[in-house]
Short mmCIF file of C-alpha atoms in Angstrom, two decimals:
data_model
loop_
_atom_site.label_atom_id
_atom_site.label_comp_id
_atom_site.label_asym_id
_atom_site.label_seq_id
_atom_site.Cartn_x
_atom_site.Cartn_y
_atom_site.Cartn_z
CA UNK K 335 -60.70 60.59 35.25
CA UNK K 336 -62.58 58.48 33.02
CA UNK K 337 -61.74 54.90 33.57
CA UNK K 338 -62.35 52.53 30.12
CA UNK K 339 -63.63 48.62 31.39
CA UNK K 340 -63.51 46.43 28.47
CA UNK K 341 -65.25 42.52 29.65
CA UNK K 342 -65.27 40.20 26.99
CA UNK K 343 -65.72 36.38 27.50
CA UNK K 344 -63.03 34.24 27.40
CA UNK K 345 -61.77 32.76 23.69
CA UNK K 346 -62.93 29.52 24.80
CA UNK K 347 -66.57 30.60 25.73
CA UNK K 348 -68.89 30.13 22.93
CA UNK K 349 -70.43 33.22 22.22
CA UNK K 350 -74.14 32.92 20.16
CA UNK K 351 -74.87 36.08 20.12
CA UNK K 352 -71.61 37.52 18.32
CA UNK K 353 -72.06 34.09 15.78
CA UNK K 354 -75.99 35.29 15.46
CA UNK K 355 -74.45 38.63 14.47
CA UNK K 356 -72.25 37.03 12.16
CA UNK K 357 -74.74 35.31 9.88
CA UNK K 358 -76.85 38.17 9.70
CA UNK K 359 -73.39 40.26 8.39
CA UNK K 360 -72.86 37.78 6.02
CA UNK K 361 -76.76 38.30 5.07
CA UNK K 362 -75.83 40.93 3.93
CA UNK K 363 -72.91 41.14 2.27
CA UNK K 364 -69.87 41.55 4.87
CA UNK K 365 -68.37 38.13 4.39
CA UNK K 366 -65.14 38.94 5.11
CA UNK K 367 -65.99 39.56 9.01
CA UNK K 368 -65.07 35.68 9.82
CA UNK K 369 -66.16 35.88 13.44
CA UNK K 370 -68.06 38.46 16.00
CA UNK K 371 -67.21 38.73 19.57
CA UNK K 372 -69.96 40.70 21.85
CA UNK K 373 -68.63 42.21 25.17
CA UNK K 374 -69.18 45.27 27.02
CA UNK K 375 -67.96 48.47 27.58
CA UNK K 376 -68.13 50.45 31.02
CA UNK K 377 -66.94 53.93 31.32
CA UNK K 378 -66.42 54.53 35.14
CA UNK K 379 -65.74 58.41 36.21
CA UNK K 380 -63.00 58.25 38.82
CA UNK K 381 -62.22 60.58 41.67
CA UNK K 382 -58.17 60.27 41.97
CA UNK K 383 -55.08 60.98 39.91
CA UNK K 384 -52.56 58.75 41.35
CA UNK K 385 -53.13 56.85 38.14
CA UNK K 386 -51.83 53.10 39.72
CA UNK K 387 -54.06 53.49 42.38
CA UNK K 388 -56.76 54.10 39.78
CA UNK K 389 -56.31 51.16 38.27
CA UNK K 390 -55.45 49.19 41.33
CA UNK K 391 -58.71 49.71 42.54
CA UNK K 392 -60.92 49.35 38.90
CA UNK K 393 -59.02 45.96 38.85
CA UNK K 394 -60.00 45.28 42.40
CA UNK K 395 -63.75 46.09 40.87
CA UNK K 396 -63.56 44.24 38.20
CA UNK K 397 -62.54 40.98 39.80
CA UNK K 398 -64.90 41.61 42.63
CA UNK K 399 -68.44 42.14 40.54
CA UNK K 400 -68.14 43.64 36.99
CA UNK K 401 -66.53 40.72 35.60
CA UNK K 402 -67.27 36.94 36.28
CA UNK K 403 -64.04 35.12 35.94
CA UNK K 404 -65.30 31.68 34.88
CA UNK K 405 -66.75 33.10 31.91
CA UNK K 406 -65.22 36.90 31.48
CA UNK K 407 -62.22 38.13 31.25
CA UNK K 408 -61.51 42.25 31.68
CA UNK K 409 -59.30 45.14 30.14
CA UNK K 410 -58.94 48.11 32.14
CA UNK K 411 -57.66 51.58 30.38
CA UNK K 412 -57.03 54.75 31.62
CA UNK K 413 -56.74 57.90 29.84
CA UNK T 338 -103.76 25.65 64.44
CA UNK T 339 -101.69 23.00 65.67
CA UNK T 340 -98.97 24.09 68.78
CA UNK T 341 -96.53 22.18 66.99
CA UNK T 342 -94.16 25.11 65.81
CA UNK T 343 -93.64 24.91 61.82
CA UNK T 344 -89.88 24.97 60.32
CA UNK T 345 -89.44 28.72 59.01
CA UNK T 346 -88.10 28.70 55.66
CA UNK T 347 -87.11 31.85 54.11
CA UNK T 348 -87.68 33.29 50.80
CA UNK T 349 -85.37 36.67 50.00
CA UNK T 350 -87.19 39.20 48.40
CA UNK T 351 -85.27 40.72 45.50
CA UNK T 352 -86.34 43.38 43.07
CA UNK T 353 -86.88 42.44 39.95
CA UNK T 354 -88.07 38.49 41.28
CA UNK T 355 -91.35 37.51 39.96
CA UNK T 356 -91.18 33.65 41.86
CA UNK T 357 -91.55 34.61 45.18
CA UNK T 358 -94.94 34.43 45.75
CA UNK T 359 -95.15 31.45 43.86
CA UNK T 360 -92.09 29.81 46.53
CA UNK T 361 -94.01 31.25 49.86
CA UNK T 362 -97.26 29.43 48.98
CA UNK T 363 -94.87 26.31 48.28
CA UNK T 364 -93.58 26.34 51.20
CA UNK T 365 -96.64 26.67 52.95
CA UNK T 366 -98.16 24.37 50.98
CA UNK T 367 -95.99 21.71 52.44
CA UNK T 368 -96.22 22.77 55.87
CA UNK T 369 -93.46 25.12 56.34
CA UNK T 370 -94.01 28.80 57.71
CA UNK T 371 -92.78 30.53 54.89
CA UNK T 372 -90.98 33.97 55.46
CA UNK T 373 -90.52 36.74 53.37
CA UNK T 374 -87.34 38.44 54.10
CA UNK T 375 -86.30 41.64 52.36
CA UNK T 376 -82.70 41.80 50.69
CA UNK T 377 -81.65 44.49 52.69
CA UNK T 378 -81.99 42.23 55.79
CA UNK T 379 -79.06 41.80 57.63
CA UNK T 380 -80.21 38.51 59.14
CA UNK T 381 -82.82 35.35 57.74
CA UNK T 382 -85.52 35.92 60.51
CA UNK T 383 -84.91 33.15 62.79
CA UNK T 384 -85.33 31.29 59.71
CA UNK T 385 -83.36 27.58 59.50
CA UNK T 386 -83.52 27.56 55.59
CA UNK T 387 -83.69 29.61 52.69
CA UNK T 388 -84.88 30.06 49.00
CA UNK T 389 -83.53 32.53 46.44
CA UNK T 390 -86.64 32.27 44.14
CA UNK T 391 -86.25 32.96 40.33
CA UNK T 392 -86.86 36.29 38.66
CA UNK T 393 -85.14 38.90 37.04
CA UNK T 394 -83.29 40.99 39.95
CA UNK T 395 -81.95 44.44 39.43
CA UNK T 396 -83.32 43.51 35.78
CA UNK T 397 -80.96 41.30 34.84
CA UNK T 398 -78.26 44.38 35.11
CA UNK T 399 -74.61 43.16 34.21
CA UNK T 400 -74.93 39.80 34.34
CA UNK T 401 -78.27 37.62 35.99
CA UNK T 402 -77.69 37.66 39.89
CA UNK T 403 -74.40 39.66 39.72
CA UNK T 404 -76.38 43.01 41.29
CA UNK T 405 -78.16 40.89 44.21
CA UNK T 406 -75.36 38.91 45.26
CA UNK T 407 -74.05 42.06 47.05
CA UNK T 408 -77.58 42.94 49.03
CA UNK T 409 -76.74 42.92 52.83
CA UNK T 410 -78.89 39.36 53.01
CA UNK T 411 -76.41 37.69 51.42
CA UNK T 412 -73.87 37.76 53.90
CA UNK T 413 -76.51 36.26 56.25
CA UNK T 414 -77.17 33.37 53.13
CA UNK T 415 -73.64 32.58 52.95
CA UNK T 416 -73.03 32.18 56.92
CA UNK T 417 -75.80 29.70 56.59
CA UNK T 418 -74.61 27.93 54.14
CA UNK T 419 -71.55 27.52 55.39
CA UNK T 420 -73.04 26.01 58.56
CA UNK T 421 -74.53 23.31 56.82
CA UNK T 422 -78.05 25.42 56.51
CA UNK T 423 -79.98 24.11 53.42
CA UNK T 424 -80.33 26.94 50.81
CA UNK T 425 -82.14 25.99 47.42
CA UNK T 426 -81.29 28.24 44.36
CA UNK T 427 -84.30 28.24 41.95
CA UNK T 428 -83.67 29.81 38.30
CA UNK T 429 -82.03 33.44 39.20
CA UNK T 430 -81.64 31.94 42.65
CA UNK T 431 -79.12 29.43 40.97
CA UNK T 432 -77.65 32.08 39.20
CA UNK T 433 -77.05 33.69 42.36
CA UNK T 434 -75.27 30.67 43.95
CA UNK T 435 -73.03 30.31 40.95
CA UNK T 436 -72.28 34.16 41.23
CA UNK T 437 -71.01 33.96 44.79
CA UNK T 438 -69.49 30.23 43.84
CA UNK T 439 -71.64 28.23 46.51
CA UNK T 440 -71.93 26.13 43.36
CA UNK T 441 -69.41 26.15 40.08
CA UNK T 442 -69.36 27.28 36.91
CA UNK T 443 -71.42 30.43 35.72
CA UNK T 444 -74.44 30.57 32.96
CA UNK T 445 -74.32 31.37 29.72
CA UNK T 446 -77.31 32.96 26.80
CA UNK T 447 -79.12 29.96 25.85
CA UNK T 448 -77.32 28.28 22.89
CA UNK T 449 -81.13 29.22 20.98
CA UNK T 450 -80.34 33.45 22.32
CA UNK T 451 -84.11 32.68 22.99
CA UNK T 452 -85.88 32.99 26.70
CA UNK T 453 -87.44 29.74 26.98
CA UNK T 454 -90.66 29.00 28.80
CA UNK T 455 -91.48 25.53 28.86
CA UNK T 456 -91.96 22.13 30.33
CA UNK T 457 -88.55 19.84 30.45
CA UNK T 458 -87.82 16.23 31.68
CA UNK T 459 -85.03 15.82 34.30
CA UNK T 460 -83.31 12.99 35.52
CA UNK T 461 -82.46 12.92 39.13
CA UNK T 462 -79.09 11.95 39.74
CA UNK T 463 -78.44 12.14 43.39
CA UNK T 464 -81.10 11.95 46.27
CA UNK T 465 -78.08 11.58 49.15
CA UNK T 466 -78.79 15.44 50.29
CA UNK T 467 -81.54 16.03 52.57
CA UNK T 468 -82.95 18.12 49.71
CA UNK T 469 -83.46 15.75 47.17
CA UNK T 470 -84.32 12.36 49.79
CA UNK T 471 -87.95 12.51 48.05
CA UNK T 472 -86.54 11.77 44.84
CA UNK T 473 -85.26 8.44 43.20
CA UNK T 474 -82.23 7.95 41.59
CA UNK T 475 -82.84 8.23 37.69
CA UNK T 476 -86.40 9.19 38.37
CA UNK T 477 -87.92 11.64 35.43
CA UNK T 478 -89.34 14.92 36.66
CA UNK T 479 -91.39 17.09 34.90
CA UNK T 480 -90.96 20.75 35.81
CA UNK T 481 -90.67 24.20 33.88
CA UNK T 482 -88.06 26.06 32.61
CA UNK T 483 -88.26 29.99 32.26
CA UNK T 484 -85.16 31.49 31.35
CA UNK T 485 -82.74 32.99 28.63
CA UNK T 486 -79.83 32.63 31.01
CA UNK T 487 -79.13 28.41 31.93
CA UNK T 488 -76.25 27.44 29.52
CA UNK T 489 -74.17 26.40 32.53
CA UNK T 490 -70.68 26.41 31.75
CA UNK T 491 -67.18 25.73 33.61
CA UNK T 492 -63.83 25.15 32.63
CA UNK T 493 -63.39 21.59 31.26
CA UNK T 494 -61.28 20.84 34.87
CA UNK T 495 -64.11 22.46 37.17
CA UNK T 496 -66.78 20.48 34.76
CA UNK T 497 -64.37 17.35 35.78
CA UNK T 498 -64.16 17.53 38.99
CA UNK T 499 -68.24 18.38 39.18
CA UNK T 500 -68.88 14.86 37.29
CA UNK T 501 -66.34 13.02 39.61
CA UNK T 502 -67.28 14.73 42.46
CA UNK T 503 -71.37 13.81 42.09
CA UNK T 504 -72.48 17.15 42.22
CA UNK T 505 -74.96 17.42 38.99
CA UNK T 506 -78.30 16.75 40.70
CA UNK T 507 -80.68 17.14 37.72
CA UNK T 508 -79.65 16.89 34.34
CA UNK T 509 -82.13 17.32 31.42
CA UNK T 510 -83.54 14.36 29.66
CA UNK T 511 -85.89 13.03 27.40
CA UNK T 512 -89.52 11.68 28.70
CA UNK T 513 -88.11 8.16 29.04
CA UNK T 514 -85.18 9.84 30.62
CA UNK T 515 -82.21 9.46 28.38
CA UNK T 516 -79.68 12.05 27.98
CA UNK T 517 -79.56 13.48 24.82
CA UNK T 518 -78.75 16.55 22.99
CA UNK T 519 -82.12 17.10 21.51
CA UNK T 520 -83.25 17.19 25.16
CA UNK T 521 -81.41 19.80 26.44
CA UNK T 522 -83.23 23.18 25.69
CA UNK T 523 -80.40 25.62 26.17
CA UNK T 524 -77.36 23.78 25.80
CA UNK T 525 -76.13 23.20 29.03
CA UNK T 526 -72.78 21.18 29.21
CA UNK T 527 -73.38 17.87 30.47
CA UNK T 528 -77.48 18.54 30.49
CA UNK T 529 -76.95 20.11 33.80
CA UNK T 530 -79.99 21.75 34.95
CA UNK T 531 -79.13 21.39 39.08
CA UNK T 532 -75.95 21.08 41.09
CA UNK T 533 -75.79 20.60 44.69
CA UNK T 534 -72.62 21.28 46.94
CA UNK T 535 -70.44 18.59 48.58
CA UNK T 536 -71.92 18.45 51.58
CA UNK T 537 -75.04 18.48 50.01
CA UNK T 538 -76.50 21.43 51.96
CA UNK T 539 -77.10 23.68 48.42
CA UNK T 540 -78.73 23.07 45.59
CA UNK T 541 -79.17 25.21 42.67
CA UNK T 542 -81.84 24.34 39.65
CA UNK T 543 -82.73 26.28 36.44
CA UNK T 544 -86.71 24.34 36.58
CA UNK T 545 -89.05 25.71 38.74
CA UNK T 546 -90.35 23.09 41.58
CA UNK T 547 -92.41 26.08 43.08
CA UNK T 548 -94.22 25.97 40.08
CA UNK T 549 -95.62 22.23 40.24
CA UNK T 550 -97.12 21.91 43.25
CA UNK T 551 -100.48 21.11 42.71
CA UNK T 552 -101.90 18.38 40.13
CA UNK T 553 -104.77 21.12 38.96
CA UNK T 554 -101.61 23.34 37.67
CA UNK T 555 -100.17 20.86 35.86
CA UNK T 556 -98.38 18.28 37.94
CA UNK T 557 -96.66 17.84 41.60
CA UNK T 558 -93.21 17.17 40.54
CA UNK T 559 -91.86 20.33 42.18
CA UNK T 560 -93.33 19.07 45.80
CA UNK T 561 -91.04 16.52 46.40
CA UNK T 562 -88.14 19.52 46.32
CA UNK T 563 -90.08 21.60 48.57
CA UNK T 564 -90.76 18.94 51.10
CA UNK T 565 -87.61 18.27 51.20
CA UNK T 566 -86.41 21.78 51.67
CA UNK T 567 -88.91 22.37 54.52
CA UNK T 568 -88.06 19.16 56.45
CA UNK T 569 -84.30 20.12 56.54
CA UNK T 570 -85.20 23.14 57.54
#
């Protein structure tokens, strides 16, 4: 199955890059976006349909390398 | 030749690091036998210190250091470390340490999103580690940055207990070495450009000491780091 990692930083991290995004927006035209957040998106193919122990182990992943917890936080969906 | 056995300092070879060479003629430079070791090594050589040089492993993939944390070497680094072995952390190297949380807190983009390359001013602000025992408290260094990653962050506890605990070893400064916001080139909280562990063992630094060595390239401010590295060793 196709596991969905979303990592975004954490609401109290400062994030440039999304603000850098947001002037440029509001450059040209889209003031109404107030504020941009950048994070990533992984799509991880999974062998396994016990669907807990899909996540268990994507969670397990995440905590271990593909998120940094003093900065990150993680979302982990499954189809 | 003298008989006289020189200390062997390692320096991991990642892919993707561009400072190594630049660290193995610094340590050599200062005496030390410097040792490449490859970062699928399981062990450091018979080495009795280590340097993670700066560079862009793996590319920079995920997040800086986050790939080359997990080569086999590591395991050997942390074992090390955790026997008191000194380990210095330059740039990526620093990252690394933060990644593995030898040292707190993780790095940020630059506050500018822009990869800076140039010369700071740092204020030492411990020389109690065997490390930095060539430096003098509140002594300005010269040395250069090269990164887009070294907006060191932490929780405002963790960033606590680093102040009360004395770990910032370098912070940046201006020439005359005051701490100011205008002097810190990525935005660092605190100004913290090094950190060094409790028992004073580790010590991670965005500036590049391997890079000042000689007075012909622009100053010997880096030397004093090295030394210091090589004579724990």
């Amino acid at each position: 199955m196709v596991v969905e990692v979303r990592v975004k930083l954490k609401e109290q991290v400062l994030d440039p890059q999304g603000e850098a995004i947001r002037r440029v927006l509001a450059g040209l035209g889209y003031a109404e976006i107030e504020q941009v957040r950048v994070g990533k998106l992984m799509l991880l193919e999974v062998a396994g349909k016990d669907a807990t122990a899909v996540r268990s182990r994507v969670e397990e992943a995440c905590r271990e390398v593909l998120a940094n917890p003093v900065i990150e936080e993680f979302e982990v969906r499954l189809p | 030749m003298s008989g006289k056995s020189r200390p062997r300092v390692a320096v991991v070879i990642f892919p993707g690091a561009n400072c190594d060479r630049d660290a193995l003629g610094a340590v050599e430079l200062v005496g030390g036998e410097a040792v490449p070791v490859w970062h699928q090594s399981a062990d450091l050589a018979g080495c009795t210190a280590v340097i993670l040089p700066g560079g862009f492993s793996y590319g920079d993939y995920l997040r800086a250091g986050a790939i080359a944390v997990h080569s086999p070497v590591m395991t050997a680094v942390r074992r090390h470390a955790a026997e008191g072995g000194p380990v210095l952390g330059i740039c990526n190297g620093f990252q690394m340490l933060l990644e593995i949380g030898l040292l707190p807190g993780a790095m940020l983009m630059n506050r500018t999103l822009r990869f800076i390359c140039r010369d700071v001013h740092l204020r030492v602000e411990r020389n109690d580690s065997p490390l930095l025992k060539h430096l003098r408290l509140g002594q300005v260094l010269r040395l250069p940055i090269a990164h887009k990653e070294g907006n060191w962050f932490a929780a405002p506890e963790v960033v606590r207990d680093v102040e009360a605990g004395g770990a910032v070893a370098l912070r940046y400064c201006t020439p005359t070495g005051e701490i100011d916001d205008g002097a810190n080139p990525n935005g660092a909280l605190n100004a913290v450009a090094g950190l060094v562990n409790l028992q004073g063992n580790v010590l991670g630094m965005m500036p590049h000491p391997e890079r000042r060595m000689r007075a012909l390239l622009g100053g010997e401010d880096g030397a004093a780091l090295i030394r210091g590295l090589v004579e724990a060793a």
